[in-house]
Backbone as a printed PyTorch tensor [residue, N CA C, xyz], in Angstrom:
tensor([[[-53.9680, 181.5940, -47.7920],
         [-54.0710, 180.4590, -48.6820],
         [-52.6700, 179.8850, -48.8930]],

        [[-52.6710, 178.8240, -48.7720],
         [-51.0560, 177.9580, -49.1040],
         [-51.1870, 177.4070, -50.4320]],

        [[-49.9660, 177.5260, -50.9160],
         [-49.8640, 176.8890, -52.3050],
         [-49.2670, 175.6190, -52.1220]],

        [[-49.9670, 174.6560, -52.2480],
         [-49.3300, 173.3260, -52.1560],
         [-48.6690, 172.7640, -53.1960]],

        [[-48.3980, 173.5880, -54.3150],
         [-47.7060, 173.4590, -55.7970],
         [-46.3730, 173.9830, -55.2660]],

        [[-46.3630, 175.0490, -54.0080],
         [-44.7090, 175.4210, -54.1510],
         [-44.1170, 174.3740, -53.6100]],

        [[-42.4470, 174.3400, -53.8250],
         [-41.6350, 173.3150, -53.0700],
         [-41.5010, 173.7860, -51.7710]],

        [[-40.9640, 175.0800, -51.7370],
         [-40.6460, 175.6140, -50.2860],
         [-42.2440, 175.0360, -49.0850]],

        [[-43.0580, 175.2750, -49.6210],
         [-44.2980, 174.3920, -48.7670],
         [-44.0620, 172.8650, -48.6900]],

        [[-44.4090, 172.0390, -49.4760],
         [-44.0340, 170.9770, -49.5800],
         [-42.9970, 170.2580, -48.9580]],

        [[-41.6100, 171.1590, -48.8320],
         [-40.5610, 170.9810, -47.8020],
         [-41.0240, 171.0710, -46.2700]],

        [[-41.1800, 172.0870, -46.1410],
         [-41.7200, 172.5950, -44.9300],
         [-43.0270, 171.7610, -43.9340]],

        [[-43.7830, 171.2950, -44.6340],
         [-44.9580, 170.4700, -44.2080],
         [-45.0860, 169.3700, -45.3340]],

        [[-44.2500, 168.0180, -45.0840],
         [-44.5650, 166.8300, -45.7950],
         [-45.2190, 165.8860, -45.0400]],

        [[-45.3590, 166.0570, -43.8350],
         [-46.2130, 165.0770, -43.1050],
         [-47.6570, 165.5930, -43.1970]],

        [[-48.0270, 166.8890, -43.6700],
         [-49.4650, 167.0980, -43.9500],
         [-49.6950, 166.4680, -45.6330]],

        [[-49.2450, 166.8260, -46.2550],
         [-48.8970, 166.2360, -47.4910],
         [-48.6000, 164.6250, -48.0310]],

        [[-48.2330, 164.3560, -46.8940],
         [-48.0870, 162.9940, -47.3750],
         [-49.4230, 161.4230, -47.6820]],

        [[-50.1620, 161.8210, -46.9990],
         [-51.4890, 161.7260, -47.2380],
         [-51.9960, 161.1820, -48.5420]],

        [[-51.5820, 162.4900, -49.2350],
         [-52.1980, 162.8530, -50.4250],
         [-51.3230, 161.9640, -51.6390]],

        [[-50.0560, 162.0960, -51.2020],
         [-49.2560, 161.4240, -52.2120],
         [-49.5060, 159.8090, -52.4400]],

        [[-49.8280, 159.4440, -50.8220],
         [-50.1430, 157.7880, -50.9080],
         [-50.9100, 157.4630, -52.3390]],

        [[-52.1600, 158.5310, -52.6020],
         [-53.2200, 158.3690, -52.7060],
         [-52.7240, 158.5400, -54.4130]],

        [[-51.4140, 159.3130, -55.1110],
         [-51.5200, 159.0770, -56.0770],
         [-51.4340, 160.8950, -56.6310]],

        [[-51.4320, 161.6190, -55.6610],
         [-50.9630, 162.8460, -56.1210],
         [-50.1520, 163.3720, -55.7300]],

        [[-48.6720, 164.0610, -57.0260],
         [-47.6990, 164.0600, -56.5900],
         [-47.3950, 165.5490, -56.7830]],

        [[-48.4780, 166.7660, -56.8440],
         [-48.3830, 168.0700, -56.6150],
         [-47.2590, 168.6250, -57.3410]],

        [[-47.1550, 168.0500, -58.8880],
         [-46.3720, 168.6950, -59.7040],
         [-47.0750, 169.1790, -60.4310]],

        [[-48.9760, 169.4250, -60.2970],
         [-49.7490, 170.4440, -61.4040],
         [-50.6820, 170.3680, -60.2880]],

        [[-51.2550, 171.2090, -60.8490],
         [-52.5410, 171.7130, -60.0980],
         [-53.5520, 169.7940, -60.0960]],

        [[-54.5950, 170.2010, -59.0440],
         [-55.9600, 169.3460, -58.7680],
         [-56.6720, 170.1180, -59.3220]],

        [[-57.7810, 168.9730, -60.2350],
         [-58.8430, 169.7900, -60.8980],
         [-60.2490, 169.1870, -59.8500]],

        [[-60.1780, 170.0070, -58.4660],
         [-61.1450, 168.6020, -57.5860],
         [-61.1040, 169.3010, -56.3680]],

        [[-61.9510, 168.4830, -55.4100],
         [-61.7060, 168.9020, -54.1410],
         [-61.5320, 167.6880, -53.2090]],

        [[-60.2630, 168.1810, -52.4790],
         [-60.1670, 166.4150, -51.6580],
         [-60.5950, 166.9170, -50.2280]],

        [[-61.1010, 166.0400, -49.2340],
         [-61.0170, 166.0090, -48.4320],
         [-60.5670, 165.0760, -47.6310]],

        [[-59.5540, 165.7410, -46.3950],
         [-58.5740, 164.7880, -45.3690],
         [-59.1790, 164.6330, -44.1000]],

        [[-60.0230, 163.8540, -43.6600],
         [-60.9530, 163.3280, -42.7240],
         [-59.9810, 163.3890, -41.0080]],

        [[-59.9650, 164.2910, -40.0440],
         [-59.5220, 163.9100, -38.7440],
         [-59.3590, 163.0080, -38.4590]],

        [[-58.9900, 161.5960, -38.9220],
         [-59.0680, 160.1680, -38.2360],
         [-58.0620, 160.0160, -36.6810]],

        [[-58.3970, 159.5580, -36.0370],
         [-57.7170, 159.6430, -34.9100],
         [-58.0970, 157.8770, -33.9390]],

        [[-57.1030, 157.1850, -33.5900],
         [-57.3340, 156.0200, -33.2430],
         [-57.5630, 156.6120, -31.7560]],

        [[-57.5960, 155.4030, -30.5170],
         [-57.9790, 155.9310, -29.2230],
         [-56.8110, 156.8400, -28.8310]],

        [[-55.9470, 156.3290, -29.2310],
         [-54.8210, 156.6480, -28.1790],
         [-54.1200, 158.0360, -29.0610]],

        [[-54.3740, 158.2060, -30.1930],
         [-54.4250, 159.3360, -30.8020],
         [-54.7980, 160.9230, -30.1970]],

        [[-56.2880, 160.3220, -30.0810],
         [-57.4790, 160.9340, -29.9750],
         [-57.3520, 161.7330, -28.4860]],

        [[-56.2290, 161.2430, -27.0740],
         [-55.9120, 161.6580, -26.2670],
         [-55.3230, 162.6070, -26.1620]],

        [[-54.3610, 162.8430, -27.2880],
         [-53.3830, 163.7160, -26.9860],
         [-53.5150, 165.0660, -28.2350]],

        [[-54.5890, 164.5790, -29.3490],
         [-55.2670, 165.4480, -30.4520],
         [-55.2970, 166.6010, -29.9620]],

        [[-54.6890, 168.4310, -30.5460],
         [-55.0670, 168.9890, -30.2800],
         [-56.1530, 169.2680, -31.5030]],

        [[-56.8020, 168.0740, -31.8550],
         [-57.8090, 169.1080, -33.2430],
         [-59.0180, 168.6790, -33.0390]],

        [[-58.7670, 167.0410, -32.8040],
         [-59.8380, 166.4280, -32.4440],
         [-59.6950, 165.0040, -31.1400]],

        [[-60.4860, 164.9340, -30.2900],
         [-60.7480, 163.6700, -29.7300],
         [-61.6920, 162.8610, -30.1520]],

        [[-62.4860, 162.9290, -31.0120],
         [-63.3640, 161.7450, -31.8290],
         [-62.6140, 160.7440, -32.0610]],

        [[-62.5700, 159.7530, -31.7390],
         [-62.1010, 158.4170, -32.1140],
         [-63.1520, 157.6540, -33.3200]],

        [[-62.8140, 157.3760, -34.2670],
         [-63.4380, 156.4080, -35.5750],
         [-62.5370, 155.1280, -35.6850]],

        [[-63.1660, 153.8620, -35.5170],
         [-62.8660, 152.8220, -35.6000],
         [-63.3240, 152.6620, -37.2450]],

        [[-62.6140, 151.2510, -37.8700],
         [-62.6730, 151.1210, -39.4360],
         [-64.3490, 150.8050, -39.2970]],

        [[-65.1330, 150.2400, -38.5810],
         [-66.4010, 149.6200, -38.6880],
         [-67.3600, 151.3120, -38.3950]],

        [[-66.9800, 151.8130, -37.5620],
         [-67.8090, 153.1840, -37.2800],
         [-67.3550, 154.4220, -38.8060]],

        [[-65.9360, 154.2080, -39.3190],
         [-65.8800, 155.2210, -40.2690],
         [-66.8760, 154.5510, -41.5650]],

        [[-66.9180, 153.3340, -42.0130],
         [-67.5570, 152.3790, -42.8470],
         [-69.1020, 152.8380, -42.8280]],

        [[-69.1810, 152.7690, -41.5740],
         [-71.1100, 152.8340, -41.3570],
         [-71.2460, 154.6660, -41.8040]],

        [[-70.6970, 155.5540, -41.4290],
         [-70.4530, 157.0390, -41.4380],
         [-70.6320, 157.3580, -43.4420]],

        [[-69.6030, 156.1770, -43.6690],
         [-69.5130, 156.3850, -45.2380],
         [-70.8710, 156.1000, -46.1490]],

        [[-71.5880, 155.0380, -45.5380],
         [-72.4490, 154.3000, -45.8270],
         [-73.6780, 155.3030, -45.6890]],

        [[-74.1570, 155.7970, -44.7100],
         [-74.9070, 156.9820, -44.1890],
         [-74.6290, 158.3340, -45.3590]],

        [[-73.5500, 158.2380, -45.3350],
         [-73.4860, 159.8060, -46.5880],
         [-73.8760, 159.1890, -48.0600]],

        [[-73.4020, 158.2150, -48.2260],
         [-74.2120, 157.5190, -49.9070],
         [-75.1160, 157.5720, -49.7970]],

        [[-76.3600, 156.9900, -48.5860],
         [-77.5770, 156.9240, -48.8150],
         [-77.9770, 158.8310, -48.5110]],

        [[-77.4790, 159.3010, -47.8900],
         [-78.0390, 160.8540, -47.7690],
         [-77.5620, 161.6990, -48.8210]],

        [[-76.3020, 161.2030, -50.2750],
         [-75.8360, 162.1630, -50.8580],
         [-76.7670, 162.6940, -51.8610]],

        [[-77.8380, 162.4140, -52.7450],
         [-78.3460, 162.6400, -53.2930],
         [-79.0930, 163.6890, -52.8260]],

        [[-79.2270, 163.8660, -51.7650],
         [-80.4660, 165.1700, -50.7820],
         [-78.9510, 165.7910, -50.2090]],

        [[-78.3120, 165.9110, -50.0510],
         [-77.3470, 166.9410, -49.4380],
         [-76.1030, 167.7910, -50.7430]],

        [[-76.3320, 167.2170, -51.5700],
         [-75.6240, 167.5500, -53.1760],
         [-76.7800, 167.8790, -54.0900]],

        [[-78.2000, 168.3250, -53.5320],
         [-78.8730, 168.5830, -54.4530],
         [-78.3290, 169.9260, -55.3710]],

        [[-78.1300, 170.5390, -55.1360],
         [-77.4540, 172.3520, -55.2330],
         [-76.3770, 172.3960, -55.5410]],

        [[-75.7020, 171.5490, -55.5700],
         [-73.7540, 171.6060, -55.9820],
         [-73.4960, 171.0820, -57.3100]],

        [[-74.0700, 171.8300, -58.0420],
         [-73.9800, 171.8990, -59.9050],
         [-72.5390, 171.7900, -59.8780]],

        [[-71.3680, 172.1830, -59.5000],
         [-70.2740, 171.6390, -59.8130],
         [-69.5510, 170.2590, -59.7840]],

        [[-70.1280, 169.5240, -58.7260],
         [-70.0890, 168.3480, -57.9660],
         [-70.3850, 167.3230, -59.0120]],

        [[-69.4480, 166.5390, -59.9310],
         [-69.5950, 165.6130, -60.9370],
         [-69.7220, 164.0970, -60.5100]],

        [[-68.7270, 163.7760, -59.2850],
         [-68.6000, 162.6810, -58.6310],
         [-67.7420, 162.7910, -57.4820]],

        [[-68.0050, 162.0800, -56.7050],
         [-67.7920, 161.2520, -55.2180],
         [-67.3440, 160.2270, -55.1050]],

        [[-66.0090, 160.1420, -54.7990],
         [-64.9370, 158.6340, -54.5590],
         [-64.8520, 158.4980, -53.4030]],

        [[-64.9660, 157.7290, -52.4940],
         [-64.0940, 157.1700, -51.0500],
         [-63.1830, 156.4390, -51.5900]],

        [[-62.1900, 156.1020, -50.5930],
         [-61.1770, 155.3750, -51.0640],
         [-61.0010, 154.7140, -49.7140]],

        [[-60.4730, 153.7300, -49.8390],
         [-60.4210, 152.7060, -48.7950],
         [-58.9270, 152.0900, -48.9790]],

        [[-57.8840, 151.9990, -48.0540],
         [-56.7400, 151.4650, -48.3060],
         [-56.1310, 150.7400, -46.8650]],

        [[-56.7550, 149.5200, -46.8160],
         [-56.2090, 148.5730, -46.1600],
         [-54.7250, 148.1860, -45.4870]],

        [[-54.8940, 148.2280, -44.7940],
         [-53.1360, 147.4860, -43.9060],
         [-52.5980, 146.2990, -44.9080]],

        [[-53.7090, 145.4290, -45.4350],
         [-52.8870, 144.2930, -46.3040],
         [-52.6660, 144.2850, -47.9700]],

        [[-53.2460, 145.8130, -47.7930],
         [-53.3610, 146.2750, -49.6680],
         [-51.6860, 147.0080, -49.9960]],

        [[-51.4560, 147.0770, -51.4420],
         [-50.5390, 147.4850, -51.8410],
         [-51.0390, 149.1100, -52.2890]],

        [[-52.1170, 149.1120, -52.9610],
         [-53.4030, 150.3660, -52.7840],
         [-54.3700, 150.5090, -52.7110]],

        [[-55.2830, 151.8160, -52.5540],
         [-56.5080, 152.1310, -52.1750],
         [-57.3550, 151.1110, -53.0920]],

        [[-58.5660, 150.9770, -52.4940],
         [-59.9090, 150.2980, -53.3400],
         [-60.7030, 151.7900, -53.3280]],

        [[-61.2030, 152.1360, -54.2270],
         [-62.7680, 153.0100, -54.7000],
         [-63.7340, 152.2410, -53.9540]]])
């Protein structure tokens, strides 16, 4: 398990981290949450990926997002912890994310 609260981590891996900060967390206290960081990979990415070659275009990740809203209610039936569900969307011509 990595502590993403230490500095010595944070030093060490800021390009995994950095992500997160765009988004508004700056890992000086704990997350009361669970985020998830989606493989996105453009084509030319996606070539040389050792994690993933799936390529997601903005119109194919959109429709993907769209598909889990209409299925979340039947796939979160059981996850009593699970209060809410944000996507976030942050544009090339935005200053920040849209909800």
């Amino acid at each position: 398990l990595v502590d993403i609260l230490d500095e010595e981590v944070q030093e060490h891996f800021p390009d995994q981290l950095a992500p997160f900060r765009a988004f508004g967390l700056d890992f000086t206290e704990e997350y009361n949450g669970t985020i998830f960081r989606l493989p996105l990979r453009t084509a030319l990415q996606a070539e040389t990926s050792k994690l993933t070659q799936q390529v997601y275009t903005s119109e194919s990740l959109l429709d993907l997002l769209r598909v889990f809203k209409d299925d979340a209610q039947h796939c979160l039936l059981f996850l009593k912890s699970v209060t809410s569900i944000e996507a976030m969307v942050w544009r090339q011509d935005q200053d920040h994310p849209d909800v």
